[in-house]
Coordinates of N, CA and C in Angstrom, one line a residue:
X1 N -0.5 -15.4 2.8 CA -0.7 -16.2 2.1 C -1.3 -16.4 0.9
X2 N -1.4 -17.7 0.3 CA -1.4 -17.8 -1.1 C -2.5 -17.0 -1.9
X3 N -3.6 -16.7 -0.8 CA -4.8 -15.7 -1.6 C -4.7 -14.3 -1.4
X4 N -3.6 -13.8 -1.1 CA -3.2 -12.8 -1.4 C -2.2 -12.7 -2.6
X5 N -1.1 -13.3 -2.5 CA -0.5 -13.1 -3.3 C -1.1 -13.4 -5.3
X6 N -1.8 -14.3 -4.7 CA -3.2 -14.2 -6.7 C -3.5 -13.1 -6.3
X7 N -4.7 -12.3 -5.1 CA -4.9 -11.1 -5.1 C -4.1 -10.1 -5.9
X8 N -2.8 -10.3 -5.6 CA -1.8 -8.9 -6.4 C -1.7 -9.6 -7.6
X9 N -1.4 -10.7 -7.8 CA -1.0 -11.1 -9.2 C -1.8 -10.7 -10.4
X10 N -3.2 -10.9 -10.0 CA -4.6 -10.4 -11.1 C -4.3 -9.1 -10.5
X11 N -4.6 -8.5 -10.0 CA -4.7 -6.7 -9.9 C -4.0 -6.0 -11.4
X12 N -5.2 -5.2 -11.9 CA -5.0 -4.4 -12.7 C -4.4 -2.9 -12.4
X13 N -4.9 -2.9 -11.7 CA -4.5 -1.1 -11.2 C -4.7 -1.0 -9.5
X14 N -3.2 -1.8 -9.1 CA -3.0 -2.1 -7.7 C -2.2 -0.5 -6.9
X15 N -2.3 0.0 -5.7 CA -1.8 0.8 -5.6 C -1.1 0.0 -3.9
X16 N 0.2 0.9 -3.8 CA 0.9 0.2 -1.9 C 0.2 1.8 -1.1
X17 N -0.1 1.6 0.1 CA -0.3 3.0 0.4 C 0.7 2.8 1.7
X18 N 1.3 3.5 2.0 CA 2.2 3.5 3.4 C 1.8 4.0 4.1
X19 N 1.4 2.9 5.7 CA 0.9 3.8 6.9 C 2.0 4.8 7.8
X20 N 1.5 4.9 8.6 CA 2.9 4.9 9.5 C 4.0 3.6 9.5
X21 N 5.3 4.1 9.1 CA 6.1 2.6 9.1 C 7.5 3.1 10.3
X22 N 7.3 2.3 11.2 CA 8.4 2.4 12.3 C 10.1 2.9 12.3
X23 N 10.4 1.6 11.1 CA 11.5 1.6 10.7 C 12.0 1.5 9.5
X24 N 13.4 1.8 9.2 CA 13.8 1.4 8.0 C 13.7 1.4 7.3
X25 N 14.2 -0.2 7.7 CA 13.6 -1.5 6.8 C 12.3 -1.4 6.3
X26 N 11.3 -1.1 6.8 CA 9.9 -0.9 6.6 C 9.9 -0.4 5.9
X27 N 10.1 1.3 5.6 CA 10.5 2.0 4.2 C 11.3 1.7 3.6
X28 N 12.4 0.9 3.5 CA 13.0 0.9 2.4 C 11.9 -1.1 1.5
X29 N 11.4 -1.7 2.3 CA 10.8 -2.6 2.3 C 9.3 -2.2 1.2
X30 N 8.7 -1.0 2.0 CA 7.5 -0.7 1.3 C 7.9 -0.2 -0.3
X31 N 8.7 0.7 -0.1 CA 9.7 0.9 -1.4 C 10.1 0.1 -2.5
X32 N 10.8 -0.9 -2.1 CA 11.0 -1.8 -2.8 C 9.7 -3.0 -3.3
X33 N 8.5 -3.3 -2.3 CA 7.7 -4.0 -3.2 C 6.3 -3.2 -3.7
X34 N 7.3 -1.9 -3.8 CA 5.9 -0.8 -4.8 C 6.9 -0.9 -5.9
X35 N 8.5 -0.9 -6.3 CA 8.7 -1.1 -7.2 C 8.6 -2.2 -8.0
X36 N 8.6 -3.3 -7.0 CA 8.9 -4.8 -8.3 C 7.4 -5.3 -7.8
X37 N 6.2 -4.6 -7.8 CA 5.0 -4.7 -8.2 C 4.5 -3.6 -9.0
X38 N 5.2 -2.5 -9.9 CA 5.5 -1.6 -10.3 C 3.8 -1.3 -10.1
X39 N 3.7 -1.1 -8.8 CA 2.5 -0.3 -8.8 C 2.7 1.2 -7.9
X40 N 2.4 2.3 -8.2 CA 2.7 3.9 -7.1 C 2.5 3.6 -5.5
X41 N 3.0 3.8 -5.2 CA 3.5 4.1 -3.9 C 2.9 5.5 -3.6
X42 N 1.5 5.6 -2.2 CA 1.4 6.5 -1.7 C 1.1 7.0 -0.4
X43 N 2.0 7.5 0.0 CA 2.5 7.5 1.4 C 2.0 8.3 2.2
X44 N 1.6 8.2 3.6 CA 1.1 8.9 4.4 C 1.8 9.6 4.7
X45 N 0.8 10.9 5.2 CA 1.9 12.2 6.0 C 2.9 11.7 7.2
X46 N 2.6 10.4 7.7 CA 3.1 9.6 8.9 C 4.3 8.4 8.2
X47 N 4.3 8.1 7.1 CA 4.7 6.8 6.8 C 6.1 6.9 7.0
X48 N 7.1 8.6 6.9 CA 8.5 8.5 7.5 C 8.7 8.1 6.3
X49 N 8.6 8.3 4.5 CA 8.6 8.4 3.8 C 8.9 9.2 3.0
X50 N 10.2 9.7 2.1 CA 10.2 11.2 1.4 C 10.9 10.3 0.1
X51 N 10.6 11.1 -0.8 CA 11.0 11.1 -2.4 C 12.3 10.6 -2.5
X52 N 13.1 11.1 -2.1 CA 14.5 11.0 -2.0 C 15.1 10.3 -1.1
X53 N 14.2 9.3 -0.3 CA 15.0 8.9 0.6 C 15.9 7.3 -0.2
X54 N 14.6 6.5 -0.8 CA 14.5 5.5 -1.1 C 14.9 5.3 -2.6
X55 N 15.9 3.9 -2.3 CA 16.2 3.0 -4.1 C 14.6 2.5 -4.5
X56 N 15.4 1.5 -5.3 CA 14.6 0.4 -6.0 C 14.3 0.9 -7.2
X57 N 14.3 2.1 -7.0 CA 13.6 2.2 -8.3 C 12.2 3.1 -7.6
X58 N 12.2 3.7 -6.9 CA 11.1 4.3 -6.3 C 9.8 4.8 -6.5
X59 N 8.5 4.5 -6.8 CA 7.7 5.5 -7.7 C 6.9 6.0 -7.1
X60 N 7.0 6.2 -5.4 CA 6.3 7.1 -4.8 C 5.7 8.8 -5.4
X61 N 4.4 8.6 -5.0 CA 3.6 10.3 -5.3 C 3.8 11.3 -4.1
X62 N 4.4 12.1 -4.2 CA 4.4 12.6 -3.0 C 3.2 13.9 -3.1
X63 N 3.4 13.6 -2.2 CA 2.1 15.0 -1.8 C 0.4 14.6 -2.0
X64 N 0.8 13.6 -1.7 CA -0.5 12.6 -2.2 C -1.9 13.2 -2.1
X65 N -1.8 13.8 -0.4 CA -2.9 14.0 0.7 C -3.6 15.5 -0.3
X66 N -2.3 16.1 -1.1 CA -3.1 17.6 -1.8 C -3.5 17.4 -3.0
X67 N -2.7 16.3 -3.5 CA -3.8 15.6 -5.0 C -5.0 15.5 -5.1
X68 N -5.1 14.3 -4.0 CA -6.6 14.1 -4.0 C -7.8 15.1 -3.0
X69 N -6.9 15.8 -3.2 CA -7.8 17.5 -2.8 C -8.7 17.9 -4.1
X70 N -8.1 17.5 -5.4 CA -8.8 17.6 -6.7 C -9.2 16.9 -6.8
X71 N -10.8 17.0 -7.3 CA -11.7 16.4 -7.5 C -11.5 15.1 -9.0
X72 N -11.0 15.6 -9.6 CA -10.7 15.1 -10.7 C -9.2 13.7 -10.5
X73 N -8.3 14.0 -9.9 CA -7.5 13.2 -9.0 C -8.2 12.1 -8.2
X74 N -9.0 12.2 -7.4 CA -9.4 11.7 -6.5 C -10.8 11.1 -7.2
X75 N -11.4 11.0 -8.1 CA -12.6 10.7 -9.0 C -11.8 9.7 -9.7
X76 N -10.6 9.8 -10.5 CA -10.4 8.8 -11.3 C -9.1 7.9 -11.1
X77 N -8.6 8.3 -9.7 CA -7.5 7.1 -9.3 C -8.9 5.7 -8.3
X78 N -8.5 4.6 -9.2 CA -9.5 3.4 -8.7 C -8.7 2.4 -8.7
X79 N -8.4 2.1 -8.0 CA -7.1 1.0 -7.4 C -7.9 -0.4 -7.4
X80 N -8.0 -1.6 -8.2 CA -9.3 -2.7 -7.9 C -8.3 -3.3 -6.2
X81 N -6.4 -2.9 -6.3 CA -6.3 -3.5 -4.9 C -5.5 -2.5 -4.5
X82 N -5.2 -2.6 -3.0 CA -5.0 -1.6 -2.0 C -4.0 -2.1 -1.2
X83 N -2.8 -2.3 -1.4 CA -1.6 -3.3 -0.3 C -1.5 -2.4 0.5
X84 N -2.1 -1.7 2.1 CA -1.7 -0.4 3.1 C -1.0 -1.2 3.8
X85 N 0.5 -0.8 4.2 CA 1.6 -1.4 4.8 C 1.3 -0.4 6.3
X86 N 1.7 -0.8 7.5 CA 2.0 -0.4 8.4 C 0.7 0.3 9.0
X87 N 1.1 0.9 9.8 CA -0.2 1.1 11.0 C -0.9 2.4 10.2
X88 N -2.3 2.6 10.8 CA -3.5 3.2 10.4 C -2.5 4.4 9.9
X89 N -3.7 5.3 9.0 CA -3.6 6.9 8.0 C -4.1 8.0 9.0
X90 N -3.2 8.5 8.9 CA -3.6 10.1 9.1 C -4.5 10.7 8.1
X91 N -4.0 10.9 6.8 CA -5.2 11.5 6.0 C -5.9 11.4 5.8
X92 N -7.0 11.9 5.8 CA -8.3 11.3 5.6 C -8.6 11.6 4.1
X93 N -8.0 12.3 3.4 CA -8.5 11.7 1.9 C -7.4 10.7 1.1
X94 N -6.6 10.3 2.2 CA -6.1 9.1 1.5 C -6.7 7.8 2.2
X95 N -7.3 8.1 3.2 CA -8.1 6.9 3.9 C -9.4 6.5 3.4
X96 N -9.9 7.5 2.8 CA -10.9 7.6 1.7 C -11.1 6.9 0.5
X97 N -9.7 7.1 0.0 CA -8.9 5.9 -1.1 C -9.3 5.0 -0.7
X98 N -8.4 4.7 0.5 CA -8.9 2.8 1.1 C -10.0 3.0 1.0
X99 N -11.3 3.7 1.7 CA -12.1 3.2 1.9 C -13.1 2.6 0.5
X100 N -13.0 3.2 -0.4 CA -13.8 3.2 -1.3 C -13.2 2.1 -2.3
X101 N -11.9 1.8 -2.6 CA -11.1 1.0 -2.7 C -11.6 -0.8 -2.2
X102 N -11.9 -0.4 -0.9 CA -12.4 -1.9 0.0 C -13.6 -2.2 -0.7
X103 N -14.3 -1.5 -1.2 CA -15.5 -1.6 -1.6 C -15.6 -3.1 -2.2
X104 N -15.9 -4.2 -2.2 CA -16.1 -5.2 -2.9 C -16.4 -5.3 -4.2
X105 N -17.4 -4.7 -4.8 CA -17.9 -3.8 -6.3 C -16.5 -3.7 -6.6
X106 N -15.8 -2.3 -6.0 CA -14.7 -2.1 -6.6 C -13.4 -2.9 -6.7
X107 N -12.9 -2.8 -5.4 CA -11.8 -3.5 -5.4 C -11.4 -4.3 -4.3
X108 N -10.2 -4.8 -3.7 CA -9.9 -5.0 -2.3 C -8.9 -4.3 -1.5
X109 N -8.5 -4.4 -0.3 CA -7.9 -3.8 0.6 C -7.0 -4.9 1.5
X110 N -6.0 -4.8 1.4 CA -5.0 -5.9 2.0 C -4.1 -5.0 2.9
X111 N -4.4 -5.2 4.1 CA -3.8 -4.8 5.6 C -2.7 -5.0 6.1
X112 N -1.1 -4.8 5.7 CA 0.0 -5.6 6.7 C 0.2 -4.9 7.6
X113 N 0.2 -5.0 9.0 CA 0.6 -4.8 10.0 C 1.1 -5.8 11.2
X114 N 2.1 -5.0 11.8 CA 2.6 -6.5 13.1 C 2.0 -5.6 14.3
X115 N 1.9 -4.4 14.1 CA 0.9 -3.5 15.0 C -0.1 -4.1 15.7
X116 N -0.8 -4.1 16.8 CA -2.0 -4.3 17.1 C -3.0 -3.1 17.3
X117 N -4.1 -3.0 17.3 CA -4.9 -1.6 17.1 C -5.7 -1.9 15.9
X118 N -6.4 -0.4 16.1 CA -6.8 -0.1 14.5 C -6.3 0.0 13.5
X119 N -5.6 -0.6 13.3 CA -5.2 -0.2 11.8 C -6.2 -0.3 10.3
X120 N -7.1 -0.7 10.5 CA -8.8 -1.3 10.0 C -9.4 -0.4 10.1
X121 N -9.6 1.1 10.7 CA -11.0 1.2 11.6 C -12.3 0.9 11.1
X122 N -11.9 0.9 9.7 CA -13.9 0.3 9.2 C -13.4 -0.8 8.7
X123 N -12.9 -1.9 9.3 CA -13.2 -3.1 9.0 C -12.8 -3.6 7.8
X124 N -12.8 -2.8 7.0 CA -13.1 -3.1 5.7 C -12.2 -3.7 4.7
X125 N -11.0 -4.4 5.3 CA -9.9 -4.9 4.9 C -10.1 -6.7 4.3
X126 N -9.8 -7.0 3.0 CA -10.8 -8.3 2.8 C -8.9 -9.5 3.5
X127 N -8.2 -9.0 3.8 CA -7.0 -9.5 3.8 C -5.9 -8.9 4.8
X128 N -6.1 -9.4 6.3 CA -5.0 -8.7 7.2 C -3.9 -9.5 7.9
X129 N -3.1 -9.7 7.1 CA -1.6 -9.8 7.4 C -0.9 -9.6 8.8
X130 N -1.1 -9.9 9.8 CA 0.1 -9.9 10.9 C 1.5 -10.2 11.3
X131 N 2.4 -9.1 10.4 CA 3.7 -8.8 10.1 C 4.1 -7.9 10.3
X132 N 5.4 -7.6 9.6 CA 6.5 -6.2 9.8 C 6.2 -5.7 7.8
X133 N 5.8 -4.6 7.5 CA 5.8 -5.1 6.1 C 7.2 -5.3 5.3
X134 N 8.6 -5.3 6.3 CA 9.3 -5.8 5.6 C 9.4 -7.4 5.5
X135 N 9.0 -7.9 6.3 CA 8.5 -9.8 6.6 C 7.8 -10.1 5.1
X136 N 6.8 -9.2 5.2 CA 5.7 -9.4 3.8 C 6.4 -8.8 3.1
X137 N 7.2 -8.2 2.7 CA 8.6 -7.9 1.4 C 9.0 -8.8 1.3
X138 N 9.5 -9.4 2.2 CA 10.3 -11.3 1.8 C 9.9 -11.9 1.4
X139 N 8.9 -12.4 2.1 CA 7.8 -13.4 2.3 C 7.7 -13.0 0.0
X140 N 6.5 -11.9 -0.4 CA 6.4 -11.9 -1.6 C 7.6 -12.2 -3.0
X141 N 8.5 -11.3 -1.9 CA 10.1 -11.6 -3.0 C 10.2 -13.5 -2.9
X142 N 10.2 -13.4 -2.3 CA 10.5 -15.2 -2.6 C 9.3 -16.0 -3.3
X143 N 8.4 -15.6 -3.4 CA 7.4 -16.3 -4.1 C 7.0 -15.2 -5.4
X144 N 7.4 -14.6 -5.3 CA 7.2 -13.3 -7.2 C 7.6 -14.4 -8.4
X145 N 8.6 -15.2 -8.6 CA 9.1 -15.8 -9.3 C 10.1 -15.2 -10.4
X146 N 10.5 -15.5 -11.1 CA 11.7 -15.0 -12.0 C 11.4 -13.1 -12.7
X147 N 12.0 -13.0 -12.6 CA 11.7 -11.2 -12.9 C 11.3 -10.2 -11.7
X148 N 10.9 -10.8 -10.4 CA 10.5 -10.6 -9.7 C 11.3 -9.3 -8.5
X149 N 12.7 -9.9 -8.3 CA 13.7 -9.1 -8.0 C 13.7 -10.3 -6.7
X150 N 14.6 -9.4 -5.6 CA 15.1 -10.1 -4.7 C 14.7 -8.6 -3.4
X151 N 14.1 -9.4 -1.8 CA 13.5 -8.3 -1.6 C 14.8 -7.8 -0.7
X152 N 14.4 -6.6 -0.1 CA 15.6 -5.9 0.7 C 16.4 -6.7 2.1

C-alpha cells in the first residue's frame, strides 16, 4: 500500500526485524530489503538468517538478542519504523523492542506475513500486509524508484 511506502520513505531510524522465515526466498528477500533500504536487519533466532548466508550487502546484526540484554544498547536503539517480516518473534527482548517502537508516539510497526495467526500478539501494528516477505520486497523494489535496486 502507498501508506506503507510513504512510511518507509519518511523513516529516519528504520529497522527490519526478521521473524520466522520459512523459505530461502523470504530470507533472501529480507536481506535484500534491508540492504536496499540501508536499514539494519535484526534477525530473530528462528528467522533462519545467519550473517554468512545472504548476499545483497547484508547488514544483519548477529546475536541481537544478546546485544539487547545490555541496557545501554537496548535503551539507545529507538527505531521510528519497524518492518517485521515473517511470523511471530521468539526473542522476548526483540519483541520488547518491537513493542516499544510500535508506540504511536515513538514509531510505527508494519507487519508483513502471509501466515494466519498471531504474528502481532499485542495488536500494535499500524499496518498489516498479508503477503510473503518475498512478494512485499518485490513490490517495494518495483515502486522504490531510481537507485532502489532490483528485487531478488
